[in-house]
mmCIF file of C-alpha atoms in Angstrom:
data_model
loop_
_atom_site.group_PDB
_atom_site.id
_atom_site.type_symbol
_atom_site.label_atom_id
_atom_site.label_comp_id
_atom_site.label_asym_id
_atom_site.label_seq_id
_atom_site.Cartn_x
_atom_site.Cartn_y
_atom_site.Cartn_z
ATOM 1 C CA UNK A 9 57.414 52.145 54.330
ATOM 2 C CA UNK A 10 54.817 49.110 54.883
ATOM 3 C CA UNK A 11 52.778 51.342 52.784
ATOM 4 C CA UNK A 12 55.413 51.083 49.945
ATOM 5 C CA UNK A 13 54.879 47.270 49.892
ATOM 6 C CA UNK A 14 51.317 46.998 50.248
ATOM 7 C CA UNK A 15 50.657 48.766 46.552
ATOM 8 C CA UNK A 16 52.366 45.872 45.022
ATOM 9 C CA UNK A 17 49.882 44.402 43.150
ATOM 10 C CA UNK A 18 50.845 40.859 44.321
ATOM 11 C CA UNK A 19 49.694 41.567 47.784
ATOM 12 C CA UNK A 20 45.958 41.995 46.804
ATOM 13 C CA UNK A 21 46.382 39.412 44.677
ATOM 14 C CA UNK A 22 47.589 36.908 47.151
ATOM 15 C CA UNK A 23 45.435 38.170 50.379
ATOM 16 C CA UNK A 24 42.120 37.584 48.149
ATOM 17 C CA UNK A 25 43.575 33.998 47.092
ATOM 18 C CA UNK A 26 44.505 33.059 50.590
ATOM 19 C CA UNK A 27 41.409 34.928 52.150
ATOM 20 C CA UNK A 28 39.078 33.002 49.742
ATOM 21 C CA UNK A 29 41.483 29.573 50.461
ATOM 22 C CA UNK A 30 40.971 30.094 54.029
ATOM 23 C CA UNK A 31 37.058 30.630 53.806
ATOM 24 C CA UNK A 32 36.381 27.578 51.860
ATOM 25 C CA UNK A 33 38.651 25.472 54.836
ATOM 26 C CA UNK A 34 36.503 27.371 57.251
ATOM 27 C CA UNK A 35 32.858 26.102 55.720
ATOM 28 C CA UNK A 36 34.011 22.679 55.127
ATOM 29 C CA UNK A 37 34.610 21.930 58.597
ATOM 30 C CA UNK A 38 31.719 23.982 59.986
ATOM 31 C CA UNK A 39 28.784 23.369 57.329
ATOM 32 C CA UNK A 40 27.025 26.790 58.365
ATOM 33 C CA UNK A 41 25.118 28.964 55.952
ATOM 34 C CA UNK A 42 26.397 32.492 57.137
ATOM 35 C CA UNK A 43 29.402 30.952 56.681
ATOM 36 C CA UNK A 44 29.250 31.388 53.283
ATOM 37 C CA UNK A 45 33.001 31.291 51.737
ATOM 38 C CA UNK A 46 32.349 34.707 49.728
ATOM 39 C CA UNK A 47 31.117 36.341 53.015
ATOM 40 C CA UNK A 48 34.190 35.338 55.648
ATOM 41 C CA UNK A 49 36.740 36.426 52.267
ATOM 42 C CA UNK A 50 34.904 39.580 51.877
ATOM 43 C CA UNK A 51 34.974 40.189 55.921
ATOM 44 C CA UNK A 52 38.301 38.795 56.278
ATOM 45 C CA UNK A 53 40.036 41.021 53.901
ATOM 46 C CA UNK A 54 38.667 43.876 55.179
ATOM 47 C CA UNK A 55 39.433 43.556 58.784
ATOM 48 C CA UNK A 56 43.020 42.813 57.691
ATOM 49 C CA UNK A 57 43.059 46.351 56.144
ATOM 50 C CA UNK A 58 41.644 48.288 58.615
ATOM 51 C CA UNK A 59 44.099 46.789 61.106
ATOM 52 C CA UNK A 60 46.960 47.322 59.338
ATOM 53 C CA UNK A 61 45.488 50.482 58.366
ATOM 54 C CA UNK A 62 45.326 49.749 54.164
ATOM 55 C CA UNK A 63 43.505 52.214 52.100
ATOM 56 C CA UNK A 64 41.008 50.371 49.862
ATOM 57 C CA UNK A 65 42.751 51.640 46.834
ATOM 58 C CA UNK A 66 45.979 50.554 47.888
ATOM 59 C CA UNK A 67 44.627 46.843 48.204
ATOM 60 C CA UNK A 68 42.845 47.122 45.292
ATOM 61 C CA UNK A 69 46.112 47.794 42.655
ATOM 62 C CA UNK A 70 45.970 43.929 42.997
ATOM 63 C CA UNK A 71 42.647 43.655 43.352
ATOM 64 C CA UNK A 72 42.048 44.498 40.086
ATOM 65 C CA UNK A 73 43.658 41.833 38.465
ATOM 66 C CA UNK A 74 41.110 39.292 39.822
ATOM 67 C CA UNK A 75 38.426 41.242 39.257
ATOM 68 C CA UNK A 76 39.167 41.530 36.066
ATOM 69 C CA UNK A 77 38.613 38.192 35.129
ATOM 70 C CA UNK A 78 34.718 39.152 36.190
ATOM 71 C CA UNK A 79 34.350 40.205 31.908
ATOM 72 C CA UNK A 80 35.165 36.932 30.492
ATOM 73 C CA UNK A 81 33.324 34.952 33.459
ATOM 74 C CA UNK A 82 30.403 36.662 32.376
ATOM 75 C CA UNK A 83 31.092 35.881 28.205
ATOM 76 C CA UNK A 84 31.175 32.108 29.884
ATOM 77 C CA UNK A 85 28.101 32.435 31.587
ATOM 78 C CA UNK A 86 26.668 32.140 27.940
ATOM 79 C CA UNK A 87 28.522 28.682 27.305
ATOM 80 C CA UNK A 88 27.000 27.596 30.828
ATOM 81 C CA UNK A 89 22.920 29.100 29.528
ATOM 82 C CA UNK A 90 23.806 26.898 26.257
ATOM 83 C CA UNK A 91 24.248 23.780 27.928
ATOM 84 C CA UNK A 92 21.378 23.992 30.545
ATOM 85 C CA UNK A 93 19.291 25.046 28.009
ATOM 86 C CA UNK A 94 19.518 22.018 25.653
ATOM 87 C CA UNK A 95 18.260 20.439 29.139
ATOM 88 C CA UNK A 96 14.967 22.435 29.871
ATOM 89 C CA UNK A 97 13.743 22.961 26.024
ATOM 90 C CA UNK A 98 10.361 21.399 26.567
ATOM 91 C CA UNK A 99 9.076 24.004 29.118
ATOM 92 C CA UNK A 100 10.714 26.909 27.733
ATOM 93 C CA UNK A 101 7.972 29.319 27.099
ATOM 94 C CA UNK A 102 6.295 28.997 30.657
ATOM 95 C CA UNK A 103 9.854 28.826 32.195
ATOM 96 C CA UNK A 104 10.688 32.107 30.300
ATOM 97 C CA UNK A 105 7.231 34.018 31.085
ATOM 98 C CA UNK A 106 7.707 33.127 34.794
ATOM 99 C CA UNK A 107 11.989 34.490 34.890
ATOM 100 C CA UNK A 108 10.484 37.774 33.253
ATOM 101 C CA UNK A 109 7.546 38.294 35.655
ATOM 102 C CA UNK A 110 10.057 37.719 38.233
ATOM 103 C CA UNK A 111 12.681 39.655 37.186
ATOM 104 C CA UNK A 112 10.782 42.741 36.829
ATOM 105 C CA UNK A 113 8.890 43.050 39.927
ATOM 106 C CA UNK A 114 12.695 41.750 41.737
ATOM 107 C CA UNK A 115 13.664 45.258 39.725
ATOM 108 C CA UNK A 116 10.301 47.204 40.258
ATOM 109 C CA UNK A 117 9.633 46.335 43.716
ATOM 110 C CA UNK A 118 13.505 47.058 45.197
ATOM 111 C CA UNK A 119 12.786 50.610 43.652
ATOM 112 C CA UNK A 120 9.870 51.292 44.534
ATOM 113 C CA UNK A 121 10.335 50.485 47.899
ATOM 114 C CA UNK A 122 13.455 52.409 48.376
ATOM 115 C CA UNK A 123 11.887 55.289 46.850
ATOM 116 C CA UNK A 124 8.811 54.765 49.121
ATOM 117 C CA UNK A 125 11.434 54.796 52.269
ATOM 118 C CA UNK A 126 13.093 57.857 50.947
ATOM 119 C CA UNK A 127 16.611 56.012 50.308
ATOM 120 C CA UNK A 128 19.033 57.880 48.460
ATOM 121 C CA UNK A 129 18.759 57.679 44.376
ATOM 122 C CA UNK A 130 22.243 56.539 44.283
ATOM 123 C CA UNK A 131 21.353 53.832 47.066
ATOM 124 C CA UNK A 132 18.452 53.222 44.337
ATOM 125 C CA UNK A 133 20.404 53.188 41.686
ATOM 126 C CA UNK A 134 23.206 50.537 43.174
ATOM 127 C CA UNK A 135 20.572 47.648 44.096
ATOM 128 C CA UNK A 136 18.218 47.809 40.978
ATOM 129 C CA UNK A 137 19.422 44.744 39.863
ATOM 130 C CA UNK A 138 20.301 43.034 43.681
ATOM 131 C CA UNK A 139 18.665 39.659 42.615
ATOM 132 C CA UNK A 140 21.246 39.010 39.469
ATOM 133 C CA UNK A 141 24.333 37.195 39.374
ATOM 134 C CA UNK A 142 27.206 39.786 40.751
ATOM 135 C CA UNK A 143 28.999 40.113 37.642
ATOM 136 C CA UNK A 144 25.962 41.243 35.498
ATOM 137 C CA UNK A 145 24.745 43.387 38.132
ATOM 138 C CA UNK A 146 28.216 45.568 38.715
ATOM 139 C CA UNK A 147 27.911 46.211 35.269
ATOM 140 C CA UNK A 148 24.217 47.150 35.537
ATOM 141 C CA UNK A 149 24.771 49.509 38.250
ATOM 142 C CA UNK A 150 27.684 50.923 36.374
ATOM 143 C CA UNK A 151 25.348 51.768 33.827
ATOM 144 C CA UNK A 152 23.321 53.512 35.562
ATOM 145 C CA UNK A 153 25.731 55.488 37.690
ATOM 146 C CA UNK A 154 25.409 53.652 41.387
ATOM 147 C CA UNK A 155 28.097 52.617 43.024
ATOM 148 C CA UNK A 156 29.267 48.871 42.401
ATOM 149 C CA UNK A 157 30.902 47.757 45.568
ATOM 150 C CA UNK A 158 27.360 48.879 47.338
ATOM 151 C CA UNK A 159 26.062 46.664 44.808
ATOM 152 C CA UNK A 160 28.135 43.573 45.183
ATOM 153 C CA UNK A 161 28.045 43.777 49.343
ATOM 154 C CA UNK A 162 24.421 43.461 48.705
ATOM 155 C CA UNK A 163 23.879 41.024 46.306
ATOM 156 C CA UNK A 164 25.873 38.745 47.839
ATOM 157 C CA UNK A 165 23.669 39.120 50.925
ATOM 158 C CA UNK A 166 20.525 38.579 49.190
ATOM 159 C CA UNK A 167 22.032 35.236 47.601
ATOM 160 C CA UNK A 168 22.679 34.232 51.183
ATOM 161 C CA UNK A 169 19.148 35.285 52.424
ATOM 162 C CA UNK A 170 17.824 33.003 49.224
ATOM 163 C CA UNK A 171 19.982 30.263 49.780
ATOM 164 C CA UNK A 172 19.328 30.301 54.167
ATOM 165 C CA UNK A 173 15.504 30.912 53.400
ATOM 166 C CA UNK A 174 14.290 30.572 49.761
ATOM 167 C CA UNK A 175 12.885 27.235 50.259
ATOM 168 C CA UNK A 176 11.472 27.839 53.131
ATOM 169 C CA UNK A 177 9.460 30.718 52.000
ATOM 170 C CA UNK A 178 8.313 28.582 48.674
ATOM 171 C CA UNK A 179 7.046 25.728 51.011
ATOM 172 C CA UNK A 180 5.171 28.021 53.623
ATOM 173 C CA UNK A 181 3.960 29.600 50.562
ATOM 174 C CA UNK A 182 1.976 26.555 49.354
ATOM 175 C CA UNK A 183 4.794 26.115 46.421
ATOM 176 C CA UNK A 184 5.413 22.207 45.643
ATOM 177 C CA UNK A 185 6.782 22.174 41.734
ATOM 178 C CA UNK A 186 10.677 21.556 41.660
ATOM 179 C CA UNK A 187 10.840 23.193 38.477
ATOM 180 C CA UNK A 188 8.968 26.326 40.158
ATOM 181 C CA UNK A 189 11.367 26.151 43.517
ATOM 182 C CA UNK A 190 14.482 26.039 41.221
ATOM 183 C CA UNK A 191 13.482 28.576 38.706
ATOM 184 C CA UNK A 192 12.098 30.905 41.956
ATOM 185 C CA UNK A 193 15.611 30.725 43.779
ATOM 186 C CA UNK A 194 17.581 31.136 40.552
ATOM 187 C CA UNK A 195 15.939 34.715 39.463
ATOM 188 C CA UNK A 196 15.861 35.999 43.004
ATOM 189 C CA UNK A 197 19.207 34.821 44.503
ATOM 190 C CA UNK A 198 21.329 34.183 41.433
ATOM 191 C CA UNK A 199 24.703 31.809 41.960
ATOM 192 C CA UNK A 200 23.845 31.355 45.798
ATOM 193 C CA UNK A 201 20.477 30.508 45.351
ATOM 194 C CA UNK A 202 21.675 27.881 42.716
ATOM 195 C CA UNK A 203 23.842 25.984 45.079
ATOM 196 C CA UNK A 204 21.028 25.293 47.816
ATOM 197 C CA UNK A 205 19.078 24.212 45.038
ATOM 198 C CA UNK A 206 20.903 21.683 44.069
ATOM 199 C CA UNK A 207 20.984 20.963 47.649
ATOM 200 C CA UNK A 208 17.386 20.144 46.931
ATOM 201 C CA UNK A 209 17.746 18.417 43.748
ATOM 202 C CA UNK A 210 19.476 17.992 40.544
ATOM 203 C CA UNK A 211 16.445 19.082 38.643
ATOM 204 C CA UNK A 212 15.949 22.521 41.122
ATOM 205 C CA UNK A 213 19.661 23.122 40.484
ATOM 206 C CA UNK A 214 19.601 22.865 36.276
ATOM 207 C CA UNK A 215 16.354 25.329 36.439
ATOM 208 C CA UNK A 216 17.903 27.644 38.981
ATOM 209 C CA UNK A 217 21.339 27.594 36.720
ATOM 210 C CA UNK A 218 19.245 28.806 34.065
ATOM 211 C CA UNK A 219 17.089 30.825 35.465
ATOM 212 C CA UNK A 220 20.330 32.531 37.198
ATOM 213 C CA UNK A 221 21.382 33.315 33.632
ATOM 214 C CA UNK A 222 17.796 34.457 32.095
ATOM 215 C CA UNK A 223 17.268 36.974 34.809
ATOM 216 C CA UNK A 224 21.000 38.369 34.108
ATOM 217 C CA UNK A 225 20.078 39.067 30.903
ATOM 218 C CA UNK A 226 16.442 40.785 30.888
ATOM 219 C CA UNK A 227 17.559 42.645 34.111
ATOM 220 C CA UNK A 228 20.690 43.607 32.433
ATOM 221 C CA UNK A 229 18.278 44.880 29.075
ATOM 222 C CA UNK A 230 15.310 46.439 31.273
ATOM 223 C CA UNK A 231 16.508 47.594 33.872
ATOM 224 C CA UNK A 232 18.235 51.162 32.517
ATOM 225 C CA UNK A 233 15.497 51.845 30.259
ATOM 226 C CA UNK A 234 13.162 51.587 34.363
ATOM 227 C CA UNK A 235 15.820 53.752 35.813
ATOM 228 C CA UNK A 236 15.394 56.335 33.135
ATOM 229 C CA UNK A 237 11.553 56.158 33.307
ATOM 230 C CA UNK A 238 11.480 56.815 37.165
ATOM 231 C CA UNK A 239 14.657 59.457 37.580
ATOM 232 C CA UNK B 26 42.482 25.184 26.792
ATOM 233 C CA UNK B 27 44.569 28.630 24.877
ATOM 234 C CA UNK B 28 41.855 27.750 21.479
ATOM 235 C CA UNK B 29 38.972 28.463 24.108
ATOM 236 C CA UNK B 30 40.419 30.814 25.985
ATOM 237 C CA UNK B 31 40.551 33.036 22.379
ATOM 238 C CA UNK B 32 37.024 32.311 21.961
ATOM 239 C CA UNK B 33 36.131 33.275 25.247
ATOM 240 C CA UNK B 34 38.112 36.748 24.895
ATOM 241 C CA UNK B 35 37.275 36.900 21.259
ATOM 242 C CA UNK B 36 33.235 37.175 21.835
ATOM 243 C CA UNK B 37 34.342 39.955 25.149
ATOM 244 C CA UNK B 38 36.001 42.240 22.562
ATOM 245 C CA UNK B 39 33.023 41.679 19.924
ATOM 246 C CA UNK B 40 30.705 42.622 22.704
ATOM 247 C CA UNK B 41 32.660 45.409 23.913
ATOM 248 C CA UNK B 42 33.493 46.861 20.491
ATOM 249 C CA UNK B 43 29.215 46.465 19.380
ATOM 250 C CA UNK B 44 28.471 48.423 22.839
ATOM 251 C CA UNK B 45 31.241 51.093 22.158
ATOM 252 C CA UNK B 46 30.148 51.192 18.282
ATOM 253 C CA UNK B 47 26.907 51.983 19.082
ATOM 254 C CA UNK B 48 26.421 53.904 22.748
ATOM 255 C CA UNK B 49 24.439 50.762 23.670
ATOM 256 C CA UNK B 50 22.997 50.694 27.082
ATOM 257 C CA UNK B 51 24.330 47.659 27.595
ATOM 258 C CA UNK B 52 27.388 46.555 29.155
ATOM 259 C CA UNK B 53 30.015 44.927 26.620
ATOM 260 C CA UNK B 54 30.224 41.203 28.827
ATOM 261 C CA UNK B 55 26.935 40.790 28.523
ATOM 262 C CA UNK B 56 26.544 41.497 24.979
ATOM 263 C CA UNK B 57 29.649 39.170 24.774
ATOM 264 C CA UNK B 58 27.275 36.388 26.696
ATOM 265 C CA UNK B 59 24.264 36.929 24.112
ATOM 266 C CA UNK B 60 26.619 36.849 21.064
ATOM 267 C CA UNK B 61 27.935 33.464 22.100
ATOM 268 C CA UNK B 62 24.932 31.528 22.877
ATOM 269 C CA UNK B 63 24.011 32.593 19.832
ATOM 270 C CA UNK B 64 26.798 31.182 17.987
ATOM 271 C CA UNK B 65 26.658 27.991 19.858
ATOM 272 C CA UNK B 66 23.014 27.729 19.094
ATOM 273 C CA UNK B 67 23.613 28.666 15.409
ATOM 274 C CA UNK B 68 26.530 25.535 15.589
ATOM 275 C CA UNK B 69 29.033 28.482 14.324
ATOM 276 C CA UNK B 70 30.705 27.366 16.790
ATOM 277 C CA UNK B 71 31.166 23.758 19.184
ATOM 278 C CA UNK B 72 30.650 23.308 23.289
ATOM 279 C CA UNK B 73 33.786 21.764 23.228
ATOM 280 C CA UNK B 74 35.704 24.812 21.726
ATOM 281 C CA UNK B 75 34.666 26.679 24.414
ATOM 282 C CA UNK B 76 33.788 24.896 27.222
ATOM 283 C CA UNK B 77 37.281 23.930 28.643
ATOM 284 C CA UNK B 78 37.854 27.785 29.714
ATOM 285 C CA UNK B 79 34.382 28.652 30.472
ATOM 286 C CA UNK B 80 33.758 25.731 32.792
ATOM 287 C CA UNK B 81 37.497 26.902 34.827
ATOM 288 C CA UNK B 82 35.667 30.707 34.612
ATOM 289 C CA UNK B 83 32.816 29.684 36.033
ATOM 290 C CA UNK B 84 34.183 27.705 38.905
ATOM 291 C CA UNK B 85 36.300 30.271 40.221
ATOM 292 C CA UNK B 86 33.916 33.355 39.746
ATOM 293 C CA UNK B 87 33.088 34.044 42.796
ATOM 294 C CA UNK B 88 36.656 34.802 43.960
ATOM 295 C CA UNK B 89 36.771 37.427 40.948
ATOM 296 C CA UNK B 90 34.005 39.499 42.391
ATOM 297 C CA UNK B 91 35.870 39.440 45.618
ATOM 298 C CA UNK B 92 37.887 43.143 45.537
ATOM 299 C CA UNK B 93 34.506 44.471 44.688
ATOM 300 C CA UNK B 94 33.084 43.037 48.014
ATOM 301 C CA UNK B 95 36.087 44.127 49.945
ATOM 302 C CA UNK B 96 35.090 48.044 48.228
ATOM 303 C CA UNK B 97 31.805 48.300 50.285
ATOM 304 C CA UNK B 98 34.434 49.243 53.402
ATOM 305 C CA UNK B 99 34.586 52.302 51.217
ATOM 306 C CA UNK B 100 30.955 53.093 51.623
ATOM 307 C CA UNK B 101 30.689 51.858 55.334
ATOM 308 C CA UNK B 102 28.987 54.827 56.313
ATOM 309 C CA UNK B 103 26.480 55.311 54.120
ATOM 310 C CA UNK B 104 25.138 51.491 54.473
ATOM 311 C CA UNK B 105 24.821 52.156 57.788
ATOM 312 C CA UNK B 106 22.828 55.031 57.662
ATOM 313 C CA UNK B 107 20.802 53.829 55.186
ATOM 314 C CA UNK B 108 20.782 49.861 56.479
ATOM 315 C CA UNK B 109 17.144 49.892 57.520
ATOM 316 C CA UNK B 110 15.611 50.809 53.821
ATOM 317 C CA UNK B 111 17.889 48.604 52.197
ATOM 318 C CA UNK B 112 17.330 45.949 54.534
ATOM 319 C CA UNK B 113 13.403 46.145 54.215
ATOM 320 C CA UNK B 114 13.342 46.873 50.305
ATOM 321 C CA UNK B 115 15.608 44.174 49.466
ATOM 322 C CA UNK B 116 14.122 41.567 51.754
ATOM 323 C CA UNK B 117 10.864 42.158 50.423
ATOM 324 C CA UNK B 118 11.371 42.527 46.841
ATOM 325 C CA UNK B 119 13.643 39.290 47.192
ATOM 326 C CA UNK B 120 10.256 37.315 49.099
ATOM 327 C CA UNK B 121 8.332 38.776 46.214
ATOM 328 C CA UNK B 122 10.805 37.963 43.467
ATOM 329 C CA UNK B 123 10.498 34.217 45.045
ATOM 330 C CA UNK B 124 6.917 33.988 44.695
ATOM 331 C CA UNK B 125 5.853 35.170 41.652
ATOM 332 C CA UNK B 126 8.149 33.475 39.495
ATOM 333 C CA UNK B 127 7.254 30.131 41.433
ATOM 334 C CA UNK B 128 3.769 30.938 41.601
ATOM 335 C CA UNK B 129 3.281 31.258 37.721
ATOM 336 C CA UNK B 130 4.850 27.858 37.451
ATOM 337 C CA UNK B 131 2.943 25.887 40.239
ATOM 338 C CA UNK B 132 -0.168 27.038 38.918
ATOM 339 C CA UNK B 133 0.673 25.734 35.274
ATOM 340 C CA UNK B 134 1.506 22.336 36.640
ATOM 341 C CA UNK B 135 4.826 22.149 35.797
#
């Protein structure tokens, strides 16, 4: 009966928007990294449906209709490159040379490790491109036959991991530049990554915004033609 | 807001129609993405025809990727037999990630 009513598409519609609503509330009054908004949504919604016992699919007849949107977010994500890039033009080969180094050993080294632990290929396939923004990367991994949702859990998880400890890692690492620390947490941890570094600095954030973008890209045009090399 | 909301949707169909056209190996959005930097670099087109959609987009994206967070309950089990290789491969290659694209800009001076 409840059942009935819960494949309305309006009810994954509105328990994502009121999830999300509640998340943001959540991490303004407690300023906590793990609290990040995405996280608590993701969490929240799914405790809700395995209490009420909700099948995945039945949540997700509204589900798709925001995730949807994800295509022309990504389309904008070109408008957003534009702009930063009229910013950065006067290091733009160096900052370019240091996204693609990054970007492929983010891609080479995730496989090669997970090959080198024995994980799954379809495990493999899901988190080749784990340091891109989550858009570009579902659509990677659909590519190359993983399975998205694995995909998205994790890359969200590795923007938190960027954003709690990027910095941190660059300093103890004997890394001063704030074009290098922006541009570093950009191609690693993607959207997260951006916002702590504009925590550090306006300049960190443009370069990370960027390099966010950049990595989408040559991960997005590399990284099946890897998958095919190795499998 | 509707003019760049067409533009917006207009360069996702190009991009989706070039990747059907052709079998590319590469998803439709993103083609969309390349095709209109391109055309805002080119001036075929202006920021401000686009950038009153894009900029809302952009804000909100995070909620759109959402349902496909909420998914990974589908796959429970396997992450959790598997969490210790993912968790080891993806912290690593993240570290590593981190440090060489900072390291090859330190050690330009930039």
């Amino acid at each position: 009966m409840m059942q009935q009513f819960f494949q309305l598409p309006v009810f994954g519609v509105f328990i994502t928007l009121i999830a999300y609503f509640l998340a943001v509330k959540l991490r303004k009054s407690w300023n906590y990294v793990l609290l990040n908004p995405v996280l608590i949504a993701i969490a929240g919604i799914i405790c809700f449906l395995l209490i009420f016992r909700i099948n995945f699919e039945t949540y997700n007849v509204g589900g798709k209709y925001i995730s949807f949107f994800l295509g022309p977010s990504v389309v904008a994500l070109g408008v957003f490159f534009y702009e930063k890039y009229e910013e950065v033009k006067q290091n733009l080969k160096i900052f370019i040379l240091a996204v693609l180094a990054g970007g492929i050993t983010g891609v080479l080294s995730v496989i090669g490790l997970l090959l080198l632990l024995k994980a799954p290929e379809v495990i493999t396939r899901s988190l080749a491109a784990k340091s891109v923004t989550t858009p570009i990367a579902i659509e990677i991994t659909r590519l190359l036959n993983g399975i998205p949702e694995i995909t998205a859990g994790i890359v969200i998880a590795v923007g938190i991991f960027g954003n709690a400890f990027g910095p941190f890692i660059l300093k103890k690492t004997g890394i001063k530049s704030k074009i290098a620390i922006g541009t570093a947490l950009g191609t690693a941890a993607h959207g997260i990554g951006t916002a702590r570094a504009f925590e550090e600095g306006k300049l960190q954030g443009v370069y990370s915004g960027l390099a966010m973008c950049l990595n989408g890209i040559i991960t997005a045009l590399i990284t099946p033609y890897l998958i095919e090399l190795i499998f | 807001m509707l003019k760049s909301l067409l533009y917006i949707f207009g360069f996702l169909i190009a991009g989706e129609l070039v990747s059907w056209l052709f079998q590319l190996p590469v998803a439709g959005n993103i083609l969309g993405m390349l095709f209109i930097f391109i055309a805002l670099k080119l001036k075929l087109i202006s920021l401000e025809d686009v950038k009153p959609a894009s900029d809302k987009l952009i804000k909100y994206l995070v909620i759109f990727f959402i349902p496909y967070g909420v998914g990974l309950m589908v796959h429970f089990n396997l992450i959790a037999e598997f969490w210790l290789p993912i968790s080891v491969a993806v912290i690593f290659s993240s570290i590593l990630t981190l440090y060489v694209t900072a390291i090859i800009l330190e050690k330009s001076g930039k």
